[in-house]
Short mmCIF file of C-alpha atoms in Angstrom, two decimals:
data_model
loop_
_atom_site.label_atom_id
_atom_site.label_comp_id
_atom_site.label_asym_id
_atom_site.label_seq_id
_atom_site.Cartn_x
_atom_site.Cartn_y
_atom_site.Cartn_z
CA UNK A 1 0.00 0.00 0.00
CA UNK A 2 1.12 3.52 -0.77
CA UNK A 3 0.52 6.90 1.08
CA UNK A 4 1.20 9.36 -1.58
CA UNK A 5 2.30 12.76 0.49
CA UNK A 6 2.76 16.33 -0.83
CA UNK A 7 4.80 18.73 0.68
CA UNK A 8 1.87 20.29 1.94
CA UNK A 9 0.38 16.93 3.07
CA UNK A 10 3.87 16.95 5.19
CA UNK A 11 3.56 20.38 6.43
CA UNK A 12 0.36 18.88 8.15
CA UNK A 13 1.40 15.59 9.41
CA UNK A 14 -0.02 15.37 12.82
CA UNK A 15 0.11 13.18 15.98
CA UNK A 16 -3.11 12.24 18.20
CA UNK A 17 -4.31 9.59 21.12
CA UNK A 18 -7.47 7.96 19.63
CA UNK A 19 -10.11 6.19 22.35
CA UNK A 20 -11.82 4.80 19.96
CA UNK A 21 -8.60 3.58 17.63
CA UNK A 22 -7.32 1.88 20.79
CA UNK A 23 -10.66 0.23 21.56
CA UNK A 24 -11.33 -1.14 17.78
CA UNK A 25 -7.92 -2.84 17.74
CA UNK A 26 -8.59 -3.81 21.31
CA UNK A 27 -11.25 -6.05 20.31
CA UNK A 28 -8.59 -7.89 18.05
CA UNK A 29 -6.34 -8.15 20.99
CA UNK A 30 -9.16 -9.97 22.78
CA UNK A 31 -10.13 -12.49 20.43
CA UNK A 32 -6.67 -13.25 19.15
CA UNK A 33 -5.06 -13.52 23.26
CA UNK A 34 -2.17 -11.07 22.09
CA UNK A 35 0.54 -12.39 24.69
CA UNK A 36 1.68 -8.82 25.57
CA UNK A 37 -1.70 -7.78 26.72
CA UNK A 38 -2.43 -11.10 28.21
CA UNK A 39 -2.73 -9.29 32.09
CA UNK A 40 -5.56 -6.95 29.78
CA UNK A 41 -7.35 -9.70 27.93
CA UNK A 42 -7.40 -11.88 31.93
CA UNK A 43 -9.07 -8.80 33.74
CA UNK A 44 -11.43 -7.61 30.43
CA UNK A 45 -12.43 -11.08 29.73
CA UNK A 46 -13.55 -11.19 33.61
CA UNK A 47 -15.31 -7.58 33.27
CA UNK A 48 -17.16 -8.74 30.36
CA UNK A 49 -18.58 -11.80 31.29
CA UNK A 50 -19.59 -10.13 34.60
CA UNK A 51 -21.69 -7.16 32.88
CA UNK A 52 -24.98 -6.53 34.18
CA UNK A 53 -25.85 -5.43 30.59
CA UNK A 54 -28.92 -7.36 29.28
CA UNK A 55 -27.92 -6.84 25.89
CA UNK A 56 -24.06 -8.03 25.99
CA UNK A 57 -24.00 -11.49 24.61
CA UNK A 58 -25.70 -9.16 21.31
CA UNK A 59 -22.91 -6.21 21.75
CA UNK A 60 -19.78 -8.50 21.55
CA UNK A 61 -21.63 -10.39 18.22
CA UNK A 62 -21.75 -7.32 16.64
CA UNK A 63 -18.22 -6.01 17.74
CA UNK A 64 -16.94 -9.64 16.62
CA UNK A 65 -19.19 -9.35 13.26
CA UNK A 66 -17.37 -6.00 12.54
CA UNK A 67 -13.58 -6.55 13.96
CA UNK A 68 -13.22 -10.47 13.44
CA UNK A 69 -10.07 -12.20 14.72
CA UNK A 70 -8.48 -12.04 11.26
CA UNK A 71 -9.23 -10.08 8.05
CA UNK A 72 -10.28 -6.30 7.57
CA UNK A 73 -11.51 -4.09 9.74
CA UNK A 74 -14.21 -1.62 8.63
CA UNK A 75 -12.20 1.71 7.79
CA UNK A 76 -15.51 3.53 9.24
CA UNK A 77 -15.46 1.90 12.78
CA UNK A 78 -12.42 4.06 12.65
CA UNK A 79 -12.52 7.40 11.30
CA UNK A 80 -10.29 10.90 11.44
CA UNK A 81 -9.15 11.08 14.23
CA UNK A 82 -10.58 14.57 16.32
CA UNK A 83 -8.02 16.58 18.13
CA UNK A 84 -8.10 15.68 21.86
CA UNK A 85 -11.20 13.67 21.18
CA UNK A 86 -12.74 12.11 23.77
CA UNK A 87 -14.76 8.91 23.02
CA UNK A 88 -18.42 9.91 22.68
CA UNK A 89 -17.18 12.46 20.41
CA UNK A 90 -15.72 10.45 18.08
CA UNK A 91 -19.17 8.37 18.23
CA UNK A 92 -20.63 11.31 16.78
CA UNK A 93 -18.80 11.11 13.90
CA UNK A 94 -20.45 7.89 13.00
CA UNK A 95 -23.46 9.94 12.40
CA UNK A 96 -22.05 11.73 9.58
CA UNK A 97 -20.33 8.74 7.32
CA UNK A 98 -22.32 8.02 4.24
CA UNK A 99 -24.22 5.12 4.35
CA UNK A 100 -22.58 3.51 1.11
CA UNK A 101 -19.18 3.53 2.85
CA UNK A 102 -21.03 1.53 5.67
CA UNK A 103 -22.72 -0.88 3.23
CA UNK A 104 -18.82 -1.15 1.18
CA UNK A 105 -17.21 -2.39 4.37
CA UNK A 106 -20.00 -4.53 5.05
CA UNK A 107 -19.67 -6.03 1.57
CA UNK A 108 -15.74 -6.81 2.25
CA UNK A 109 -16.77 -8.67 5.73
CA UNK A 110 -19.58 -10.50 4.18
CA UNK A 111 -16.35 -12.40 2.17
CA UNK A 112 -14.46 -13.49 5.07
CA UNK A 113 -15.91 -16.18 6.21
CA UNK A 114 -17.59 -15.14 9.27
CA UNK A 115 -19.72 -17.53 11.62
CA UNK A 116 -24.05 -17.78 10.68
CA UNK A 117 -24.87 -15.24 13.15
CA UNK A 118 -22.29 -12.91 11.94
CA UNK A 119 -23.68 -13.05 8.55
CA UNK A 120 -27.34 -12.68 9.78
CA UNK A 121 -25.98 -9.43 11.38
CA UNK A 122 -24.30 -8.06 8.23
CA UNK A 123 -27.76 -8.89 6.31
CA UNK A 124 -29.64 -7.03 9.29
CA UNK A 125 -27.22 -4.19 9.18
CA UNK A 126 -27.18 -4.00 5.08
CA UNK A 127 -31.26 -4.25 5.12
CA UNK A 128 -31.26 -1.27 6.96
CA UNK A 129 -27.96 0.79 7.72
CA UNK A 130 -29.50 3.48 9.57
CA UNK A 131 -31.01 1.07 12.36
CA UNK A 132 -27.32 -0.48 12.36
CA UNK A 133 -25.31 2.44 13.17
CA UNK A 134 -26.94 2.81 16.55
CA UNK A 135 -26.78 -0.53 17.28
CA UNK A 136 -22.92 -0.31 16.65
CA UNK A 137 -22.66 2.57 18.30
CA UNK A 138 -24.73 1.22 21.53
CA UNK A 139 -21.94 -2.07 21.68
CA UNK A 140 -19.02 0.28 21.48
CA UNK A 141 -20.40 2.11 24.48
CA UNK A 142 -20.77 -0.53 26.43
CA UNK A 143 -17.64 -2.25 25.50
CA UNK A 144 -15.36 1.22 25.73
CA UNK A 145 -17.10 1.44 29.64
CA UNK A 146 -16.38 -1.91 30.63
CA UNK A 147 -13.22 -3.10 29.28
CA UNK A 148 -11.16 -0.23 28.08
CA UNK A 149 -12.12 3.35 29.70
CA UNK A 150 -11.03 1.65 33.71
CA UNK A 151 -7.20 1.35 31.54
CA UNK A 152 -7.55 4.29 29.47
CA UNK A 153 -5.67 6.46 31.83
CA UNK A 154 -2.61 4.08 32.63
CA UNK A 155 -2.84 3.65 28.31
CA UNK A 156 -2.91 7.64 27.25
CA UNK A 157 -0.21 8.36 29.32
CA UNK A 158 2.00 5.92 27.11
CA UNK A 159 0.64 7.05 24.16
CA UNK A 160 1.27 10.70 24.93
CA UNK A 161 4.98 10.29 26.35
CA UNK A 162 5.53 8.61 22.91
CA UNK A 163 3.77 11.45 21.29
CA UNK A 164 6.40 13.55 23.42
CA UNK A 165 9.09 11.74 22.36
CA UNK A 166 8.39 11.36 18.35
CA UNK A 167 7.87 15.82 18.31
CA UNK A 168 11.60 15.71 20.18
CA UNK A 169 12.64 13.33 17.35
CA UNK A 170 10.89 15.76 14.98
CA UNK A 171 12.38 18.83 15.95
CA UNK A 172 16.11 17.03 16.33
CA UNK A 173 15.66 15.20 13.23
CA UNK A 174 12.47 16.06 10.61
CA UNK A 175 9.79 13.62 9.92
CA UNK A 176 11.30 11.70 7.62
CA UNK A 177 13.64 10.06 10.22
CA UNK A 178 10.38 10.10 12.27
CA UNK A 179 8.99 7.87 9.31
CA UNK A 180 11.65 5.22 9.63
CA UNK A 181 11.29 4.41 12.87
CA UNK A 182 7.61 4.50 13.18
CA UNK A 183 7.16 0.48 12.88
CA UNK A 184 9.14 -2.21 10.54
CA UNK A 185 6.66 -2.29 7.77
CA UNK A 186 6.14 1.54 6.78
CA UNK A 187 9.20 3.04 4.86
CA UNK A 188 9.40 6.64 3.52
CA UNK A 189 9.63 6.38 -0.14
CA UNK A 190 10.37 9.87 -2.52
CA UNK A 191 6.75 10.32 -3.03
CA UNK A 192 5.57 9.54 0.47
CA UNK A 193 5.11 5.93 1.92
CA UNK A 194 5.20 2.62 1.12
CA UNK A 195 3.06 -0.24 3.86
CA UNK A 196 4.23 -3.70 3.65
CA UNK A 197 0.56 -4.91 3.24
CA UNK A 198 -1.27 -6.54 0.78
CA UNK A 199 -3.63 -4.53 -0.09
CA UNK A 200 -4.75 -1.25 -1.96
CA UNK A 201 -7.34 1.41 -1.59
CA UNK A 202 -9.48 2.33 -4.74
CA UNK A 203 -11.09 5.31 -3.60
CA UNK A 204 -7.95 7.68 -2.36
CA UNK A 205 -8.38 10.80 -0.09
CA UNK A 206 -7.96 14.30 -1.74
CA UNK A 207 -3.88 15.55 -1.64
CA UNK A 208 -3.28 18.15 0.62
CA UNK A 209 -5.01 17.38 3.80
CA UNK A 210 -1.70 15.81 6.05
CA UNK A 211 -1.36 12.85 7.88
CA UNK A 212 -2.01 11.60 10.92
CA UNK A 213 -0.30 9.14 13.15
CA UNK A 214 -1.76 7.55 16.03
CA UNK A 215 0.07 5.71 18.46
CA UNK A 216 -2.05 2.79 19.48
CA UNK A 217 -1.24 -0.15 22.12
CA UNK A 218 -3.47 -2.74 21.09
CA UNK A 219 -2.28 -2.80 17.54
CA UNK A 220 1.00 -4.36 18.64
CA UNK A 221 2.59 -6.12 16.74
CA UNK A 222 1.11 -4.70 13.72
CA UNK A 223 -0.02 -1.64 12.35
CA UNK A 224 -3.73 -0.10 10.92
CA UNK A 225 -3.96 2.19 7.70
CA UNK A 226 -7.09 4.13 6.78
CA UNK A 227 -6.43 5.49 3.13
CA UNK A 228 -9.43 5.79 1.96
CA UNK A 229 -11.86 8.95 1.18
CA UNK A 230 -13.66 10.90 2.78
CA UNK A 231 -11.31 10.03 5.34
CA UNK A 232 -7.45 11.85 6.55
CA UNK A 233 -4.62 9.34 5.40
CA UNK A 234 -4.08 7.48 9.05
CA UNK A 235 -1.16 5.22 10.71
CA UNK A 236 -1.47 3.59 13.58
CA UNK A 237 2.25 1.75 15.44
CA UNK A 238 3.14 0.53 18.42
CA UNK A 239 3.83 3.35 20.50
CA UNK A 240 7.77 2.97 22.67
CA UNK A 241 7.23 1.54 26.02
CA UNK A 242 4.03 -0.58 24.87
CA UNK A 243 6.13 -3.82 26.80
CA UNK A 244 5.74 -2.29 30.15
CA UNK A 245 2.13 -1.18 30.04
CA UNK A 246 1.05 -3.74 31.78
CA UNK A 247 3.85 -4.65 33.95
CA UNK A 248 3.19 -3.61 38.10
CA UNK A 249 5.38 -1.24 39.67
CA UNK A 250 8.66 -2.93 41.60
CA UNK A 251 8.57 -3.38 45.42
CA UNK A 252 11.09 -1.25 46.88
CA UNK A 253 10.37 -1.52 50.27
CA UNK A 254 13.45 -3.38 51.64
CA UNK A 255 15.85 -2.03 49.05
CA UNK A 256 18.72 0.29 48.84
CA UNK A 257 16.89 2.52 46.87
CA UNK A 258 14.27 3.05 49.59
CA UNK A 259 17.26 3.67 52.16
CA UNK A 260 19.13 5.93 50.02
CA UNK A 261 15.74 7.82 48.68
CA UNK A 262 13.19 7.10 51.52
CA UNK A 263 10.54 4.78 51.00
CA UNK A 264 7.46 6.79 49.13
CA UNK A 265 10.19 8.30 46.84
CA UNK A 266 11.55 5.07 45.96
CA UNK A 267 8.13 3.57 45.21
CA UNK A 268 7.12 6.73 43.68
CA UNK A 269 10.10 6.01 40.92
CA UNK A 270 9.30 2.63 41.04
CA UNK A 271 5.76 2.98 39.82
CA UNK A 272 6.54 5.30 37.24
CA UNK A 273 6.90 2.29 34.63
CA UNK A 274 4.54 4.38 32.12
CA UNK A 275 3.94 8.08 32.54
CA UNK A 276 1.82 8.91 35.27
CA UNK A 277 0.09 12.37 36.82
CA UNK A 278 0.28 13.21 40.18
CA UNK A 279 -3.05 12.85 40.58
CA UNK A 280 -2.67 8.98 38.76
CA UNK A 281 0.48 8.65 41.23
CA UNK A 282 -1.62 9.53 44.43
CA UNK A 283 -4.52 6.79 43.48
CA UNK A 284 -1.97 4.55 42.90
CA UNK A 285 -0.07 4.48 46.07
CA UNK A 286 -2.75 5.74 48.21
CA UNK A 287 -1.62 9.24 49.11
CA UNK A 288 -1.98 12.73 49.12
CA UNK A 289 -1.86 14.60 45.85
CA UNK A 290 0.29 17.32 47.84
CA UNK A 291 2.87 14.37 49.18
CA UNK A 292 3.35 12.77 45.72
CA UNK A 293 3.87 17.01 44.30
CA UNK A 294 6.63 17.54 47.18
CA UNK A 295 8.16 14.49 46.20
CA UNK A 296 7.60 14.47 42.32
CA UNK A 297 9.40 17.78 42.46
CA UNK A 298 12.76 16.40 44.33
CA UNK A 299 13.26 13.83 42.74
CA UNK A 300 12.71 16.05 38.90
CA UNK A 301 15.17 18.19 40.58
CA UNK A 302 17.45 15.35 41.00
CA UNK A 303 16.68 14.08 37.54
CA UNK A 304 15.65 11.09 38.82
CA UNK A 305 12.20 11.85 37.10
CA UNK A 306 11.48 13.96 34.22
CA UNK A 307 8.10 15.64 33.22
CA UNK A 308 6.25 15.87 30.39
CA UNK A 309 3.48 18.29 29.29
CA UNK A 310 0.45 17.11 27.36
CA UNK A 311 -1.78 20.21 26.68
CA UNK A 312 -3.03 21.24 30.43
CA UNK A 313 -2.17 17.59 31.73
CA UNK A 314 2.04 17.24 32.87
CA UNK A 315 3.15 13.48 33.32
CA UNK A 316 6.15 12.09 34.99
CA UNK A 317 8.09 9.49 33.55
CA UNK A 318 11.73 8.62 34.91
CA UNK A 319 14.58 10.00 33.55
CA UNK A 320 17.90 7.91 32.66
CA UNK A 321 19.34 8.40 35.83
CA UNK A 322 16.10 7.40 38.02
CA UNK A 323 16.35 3.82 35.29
CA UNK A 324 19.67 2.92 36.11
CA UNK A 325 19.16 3.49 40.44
CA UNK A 326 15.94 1.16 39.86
CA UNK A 327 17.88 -0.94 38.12
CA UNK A 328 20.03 -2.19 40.99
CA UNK A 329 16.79 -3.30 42.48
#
């Protein structure tokens, strides 16, 4: 597949944290037991099959009708991504695709060999698209609230300290450096980009309008392209430091580092294994916003920690220093 970028399409590449991205390829995750997010897929599996919801057993068919284990994904479960969006926003997008781009994603499903009640739900949803969409939209509410949105903090703050850390690599080194190291299969070709995938889109967006790239945890170890009009040319990757989302924060108790540092410092730094806010920091630990501040500040000061802004939001992630003292633990 090729992303064909002018230079004003590169004067307008763009980076955003997608809630609804990260839940589509979530459901993949699920049904496919992606080892990395094996702790995930334990607790959500648990979540789901405890739901109150009346209606679940019908939600997940329809997610699993629409984002099987293997083969395409509907390009308008996921479209532009909003800046800052949060996830009933995006929803509201879904209102304004055309129906025939519903019905065309439909068609490519209905080829895949899905199981009998996954093709009686295509037939429902192509007899009447405009009685699907909030039926689609209903599942991915319920399925955002109950396995993804109690994560979605610990999983922004990764994908925003890799945001940080690709505008750093843009502003040291220009996007097309940025383009190399964005996952294996995308390389930067003269006229824009070239996806290892096997497949092509027929209907291209207009030049002109940028890119967007979307860090996205659940896509490990693969990546999701939307090329396709009406929508923004889209990339997901793995974002850097997807391998410790999951992991739980070191005991420090008994350690040198908690003699040399003081025990809340020391698990402070310890459970700073993704970026975290001090407001994250203090629900984790069980403390006072104003103790994990004092703290969060001595230990910047000391460059044990470093912090990183996000629009209003800072997060503190440790620095190289407060990695190799931990590292002794």
């Amino acid at each position: 597949m090729f992303i064909t970028l002018t230079s004003e399409d590169l004067t307008r590449v763009r980076f955003e944290a997608s809630p609804l991205w990260e839940t589509v390829t979530s459901l993949r995750a699920l049904q496919q037991g992606t080892p990395l997010h094996r702790p995930w897929i334990e607790e959500a599996k648990k979540r789901l099959a405890d739901a109150a919801e009346p209606k679940a057993r019908e939600h997940l068919r329809v997610l699993t009708t629409l984002v099987p284990a293997k083969g395409p994904i509907p390009d308008a479960l996921t479209p532009t991504p909003l800046r800052q969006d949060s996830f009933s926003e995006t929803l509201k997008a879904f209102a304004t695709i055309p129906a025939e781009l519903w019905l065309r994603d439909l068609g490519y499903l209905d080829h895949s060999g899905l199981p009998d009640y996954s093709r009686r739900i295509i037939d429902e949803f192509r007899a009447d698209i405009d009685a699907a969409v909030p039926r689609i939209t209903a599942a991915l509410e319920w399925y955002w609230a109950t396995a993804v949105e109690p994560y979605w903090p610990r999983l922004r703050s990764v994908l925003l300290a890799d945001i940080d850390s690709r505008l750093e690599e843009l502003a040291h080194h220009g996007i097309q450096e940025v383009f190399k190291t964005l996952h294996p299969s995308v390389r930067p070709t003269p006229d824009g980009l070239e996806i290892m995938r096997g497949c092509e889109a027929t209907d291209l967006p207009e030049p002109g309008r940028g890119l967007i790239l979307v860090p996205n945890a659940f896509v490990w170890p693969n990546t999701l392209v939307l090329n396709t009009a009406p929508f923004i040319p889209t990339i997901t990757y793995a974002p850097r430091g997807v391998g410790r989302l999951w992991e739980k924060g070191r005991d420090t108790k008994e350690s040198p580092v908690s003699r040399l540092l003081g025990r809340t410092r020391a698990q402070i730094l310890a459970q700073l294994d993704v970026p975290m806010t001090t407001t994250q920091l203090a629900c984790a630990l069980d403390l006072a916003a104003g103790t994990v501040s004092s703290h969060l500040k001595i230990l910047a000061e000391s460059g044990l920690t470093e912090p990183v802004r996000a629009g209003r939001e800072v997060f503190y992630q440790r620095g190289r220093v407060g990695e190799e003292l931990l590292a002794r633990v």
